[in-house]
Short mmCIF file of C-alpha atoms in Angstrom, two decimals:
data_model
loop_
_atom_site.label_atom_id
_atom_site.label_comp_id
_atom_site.label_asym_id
_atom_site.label_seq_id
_atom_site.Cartn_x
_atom_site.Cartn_y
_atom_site.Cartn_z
CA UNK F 1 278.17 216.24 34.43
CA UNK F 2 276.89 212.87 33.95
CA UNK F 3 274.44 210.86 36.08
CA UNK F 4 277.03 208.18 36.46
CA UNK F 5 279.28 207.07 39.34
CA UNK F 6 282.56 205.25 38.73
CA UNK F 7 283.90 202.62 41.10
CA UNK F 8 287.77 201.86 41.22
CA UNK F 9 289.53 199.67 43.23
CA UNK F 10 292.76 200.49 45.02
CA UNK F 11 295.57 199.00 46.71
CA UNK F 12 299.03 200.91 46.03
CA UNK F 13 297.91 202.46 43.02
CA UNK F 14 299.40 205.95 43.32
CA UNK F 15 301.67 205.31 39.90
CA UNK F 16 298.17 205.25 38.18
CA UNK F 17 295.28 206.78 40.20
CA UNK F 18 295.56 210.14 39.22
CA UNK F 19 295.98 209.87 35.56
CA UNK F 20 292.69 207.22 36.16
CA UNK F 21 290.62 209.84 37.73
CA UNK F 22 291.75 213.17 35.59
CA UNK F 23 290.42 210.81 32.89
CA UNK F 24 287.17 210.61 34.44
CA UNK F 25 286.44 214.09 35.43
CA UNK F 26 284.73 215.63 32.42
CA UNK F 27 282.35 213.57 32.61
CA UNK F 28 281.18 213.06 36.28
CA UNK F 29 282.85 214.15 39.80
CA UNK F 30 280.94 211.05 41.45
CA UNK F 31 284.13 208.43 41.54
CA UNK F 32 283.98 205.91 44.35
CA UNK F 33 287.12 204.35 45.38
CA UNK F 34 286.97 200.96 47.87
CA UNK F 35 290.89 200.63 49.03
CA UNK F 36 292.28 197.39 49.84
CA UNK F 37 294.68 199.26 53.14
CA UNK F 38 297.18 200.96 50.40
CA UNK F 39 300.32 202.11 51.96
CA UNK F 40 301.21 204.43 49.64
CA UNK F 41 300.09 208.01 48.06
CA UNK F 42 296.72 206.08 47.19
CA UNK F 43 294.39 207.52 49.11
CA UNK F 44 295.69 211.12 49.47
CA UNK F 45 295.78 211.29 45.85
CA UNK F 46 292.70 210.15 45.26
CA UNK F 47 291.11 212.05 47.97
CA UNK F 48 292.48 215.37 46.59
CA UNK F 49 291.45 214.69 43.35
CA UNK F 50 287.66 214.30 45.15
CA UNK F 51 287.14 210.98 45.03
CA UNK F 52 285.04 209.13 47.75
CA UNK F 53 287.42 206.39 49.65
CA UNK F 54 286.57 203.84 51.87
CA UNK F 55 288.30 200.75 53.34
CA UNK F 56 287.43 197.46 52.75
CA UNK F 57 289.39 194.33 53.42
CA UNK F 58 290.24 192.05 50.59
CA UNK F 59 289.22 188.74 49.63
CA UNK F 60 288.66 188.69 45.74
CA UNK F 61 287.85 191.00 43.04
CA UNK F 62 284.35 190.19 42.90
CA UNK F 63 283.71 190.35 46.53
CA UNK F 64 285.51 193.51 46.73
CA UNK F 65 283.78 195.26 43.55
CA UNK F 66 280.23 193.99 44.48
CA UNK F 67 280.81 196.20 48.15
CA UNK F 68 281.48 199.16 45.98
CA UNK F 69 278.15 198.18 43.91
CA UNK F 70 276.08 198.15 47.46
CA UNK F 71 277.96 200.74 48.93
CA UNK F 72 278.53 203.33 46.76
CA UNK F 73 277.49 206.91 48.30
CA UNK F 74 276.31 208.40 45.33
CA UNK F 75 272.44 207.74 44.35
CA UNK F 76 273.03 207.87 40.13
CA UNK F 77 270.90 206.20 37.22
CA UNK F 78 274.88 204.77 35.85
CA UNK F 79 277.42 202.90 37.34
CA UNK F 80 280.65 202.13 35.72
CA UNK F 81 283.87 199.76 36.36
CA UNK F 82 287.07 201.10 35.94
CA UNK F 83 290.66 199.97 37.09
CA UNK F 84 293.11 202.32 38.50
CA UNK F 85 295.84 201.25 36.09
CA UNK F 86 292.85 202.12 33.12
CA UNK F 87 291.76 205.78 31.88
CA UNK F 88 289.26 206.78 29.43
CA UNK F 89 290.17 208.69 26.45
CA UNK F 90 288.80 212.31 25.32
CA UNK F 91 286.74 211.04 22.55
CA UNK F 92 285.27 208.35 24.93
CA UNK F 93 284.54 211.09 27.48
CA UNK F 94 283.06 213.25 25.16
CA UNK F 95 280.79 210.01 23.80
CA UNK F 96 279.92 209.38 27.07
CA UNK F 97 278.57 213.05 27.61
CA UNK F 98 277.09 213.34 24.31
CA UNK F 99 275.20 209.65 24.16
CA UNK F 100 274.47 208.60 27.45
CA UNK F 101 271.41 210.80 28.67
CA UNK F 102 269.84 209.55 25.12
CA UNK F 103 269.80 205.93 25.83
CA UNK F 104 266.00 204.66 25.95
CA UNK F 105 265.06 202.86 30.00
CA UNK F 106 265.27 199.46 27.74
CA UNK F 107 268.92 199.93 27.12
CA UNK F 108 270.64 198.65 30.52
CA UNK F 109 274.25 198.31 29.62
CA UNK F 110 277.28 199.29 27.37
CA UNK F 111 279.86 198.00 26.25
CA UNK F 112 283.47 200.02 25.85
CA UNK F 113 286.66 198.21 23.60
CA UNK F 114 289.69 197.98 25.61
CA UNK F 115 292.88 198.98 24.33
CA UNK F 116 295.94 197.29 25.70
CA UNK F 117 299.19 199.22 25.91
CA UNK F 118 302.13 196.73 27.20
CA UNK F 119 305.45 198.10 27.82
CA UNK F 120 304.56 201.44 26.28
CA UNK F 121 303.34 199.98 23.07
CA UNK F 122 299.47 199.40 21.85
CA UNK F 123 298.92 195.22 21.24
CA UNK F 124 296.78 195.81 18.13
CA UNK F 125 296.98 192.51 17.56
CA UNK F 126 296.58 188.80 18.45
CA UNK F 127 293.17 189.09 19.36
CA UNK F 128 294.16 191.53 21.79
CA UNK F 129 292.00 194.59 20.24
CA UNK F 130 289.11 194.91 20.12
CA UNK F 131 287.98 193.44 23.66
CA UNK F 132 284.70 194.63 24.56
CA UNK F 133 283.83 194.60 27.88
CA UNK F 134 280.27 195.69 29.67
CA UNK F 135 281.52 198.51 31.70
CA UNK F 136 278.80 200.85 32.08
CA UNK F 137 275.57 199.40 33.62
CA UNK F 138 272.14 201.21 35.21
CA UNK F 139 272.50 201.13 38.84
CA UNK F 140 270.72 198.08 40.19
CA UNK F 141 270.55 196.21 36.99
CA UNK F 142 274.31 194.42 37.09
CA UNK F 143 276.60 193.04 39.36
CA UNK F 144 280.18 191.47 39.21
CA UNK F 145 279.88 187.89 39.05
CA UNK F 146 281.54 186.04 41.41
CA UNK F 147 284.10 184.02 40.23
CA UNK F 148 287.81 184.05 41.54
CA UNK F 149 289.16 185.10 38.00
CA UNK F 150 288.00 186.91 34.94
CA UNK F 151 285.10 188.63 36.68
CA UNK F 152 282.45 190.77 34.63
CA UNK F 153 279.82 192.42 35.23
CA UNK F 154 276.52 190.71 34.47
CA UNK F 155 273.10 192.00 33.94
CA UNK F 156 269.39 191.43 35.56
CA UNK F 157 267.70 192.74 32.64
CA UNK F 158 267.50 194.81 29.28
CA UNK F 159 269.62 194.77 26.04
CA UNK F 160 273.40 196.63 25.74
CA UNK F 161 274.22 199.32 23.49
CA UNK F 162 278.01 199.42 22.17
CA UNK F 163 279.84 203.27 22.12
CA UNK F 164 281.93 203.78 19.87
CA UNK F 165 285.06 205.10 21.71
CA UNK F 166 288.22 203.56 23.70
CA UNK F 167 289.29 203.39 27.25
CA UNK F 168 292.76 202.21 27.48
CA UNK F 169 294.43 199.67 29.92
CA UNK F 170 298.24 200.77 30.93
CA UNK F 171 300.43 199.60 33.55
CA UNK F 172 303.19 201.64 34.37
CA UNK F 173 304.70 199.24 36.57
CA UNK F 174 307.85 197.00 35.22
CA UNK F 175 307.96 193.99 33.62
CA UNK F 176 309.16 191.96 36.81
CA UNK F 177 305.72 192.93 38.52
CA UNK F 178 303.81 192.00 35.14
CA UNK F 179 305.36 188.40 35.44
CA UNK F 180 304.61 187.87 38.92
CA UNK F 181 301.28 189.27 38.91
CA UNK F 182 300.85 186.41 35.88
CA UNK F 183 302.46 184.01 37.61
CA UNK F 184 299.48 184.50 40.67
CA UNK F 185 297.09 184.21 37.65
CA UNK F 186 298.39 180.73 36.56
CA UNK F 187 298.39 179.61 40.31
CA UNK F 188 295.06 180.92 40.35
#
């Protein structure tokens, strides 16, 4: 195992938690989950899985992801972000296992391409893929900035290192909550 912790965060995410966290388990047991009050499977599933949940109540992404950051119960040299509806793929898990350890203390973040699936289908396109996004930081050296939309994480110090590997973004909900949940964007 990995000296990394994941955080996720939750709120009626039992369609996707488990398939989230199976992802994440050869590579580190350590996954932190802040829940938003689901009312749904969430939690249990999460929970028997052994992830560590908490309650926290919501007021934005950032907010809510930097009380993870400050919070988180487990004392490792990694932190990662990681959204219930995403999971990492083999070959990133098994980067992640091989590469991490070997990183020198100047190295203090990586970044991991997103790969969109939308309605069961890969956007390869469109500027779409590759999206690189920081998602693995050393614990104390990043935060999520605050900002009420398109939050990343940001670091205090040191250079970023790029692995080679996917993680993969998939909602499995419809495309009635994918228009709405744009829609709040827009309004946003």
């Amino acid at each position: 195992m990995q000296d990394i912790t994941v955080i996720i965060l939750t709120y009626n995410e039992e369609k996707h938690i488990a398939r989230c966290v199976k992802s994440l388990l050869p590579f580190t047991d350590k996954i932190f989950i802040v829940d938003s009050g689901s009312t749904d499977k969430t939690v249990e599933i999460a929970e028997a899985l052994g992830a560590k949940v908490v309650q926290n109540t919501w007021v934005n992404y950032a907010m809510q992801f930097n009380f993870g950051i400050e919070n988180n119960p487990f004392k490792t040299k990694w932190l990662m972000r990681m959204d219930a509806d995403e999971y990492v793929l083999p070959a990133l898990a098994s980067e992640i296992n091989q590469k991490l350890a070997t990183f020198s203390d100047e190295t203090s973040g990586l970044y991991i391409k997103r790969r969109v699936i939308f309605m069961d289908k890969w956007i390869r396109h469109g500027a779409y893929y590759p999206i690189w996004l920081l998602r693995i930081w050393r614990n104390g050296q990043g935060a999520c900035e605050e900002s009420w939309m398109d939050e990343h994480i940001t670091l205090t110090q040191g250079k970023t290192a790029q692995l080679e590997n996917d993680l993969v973004d998939h909602n499995l909900n419809n495309l009635t909550w994918w228009t709405q949940k744009h829609n709040l964007y827009a309004i946003r």
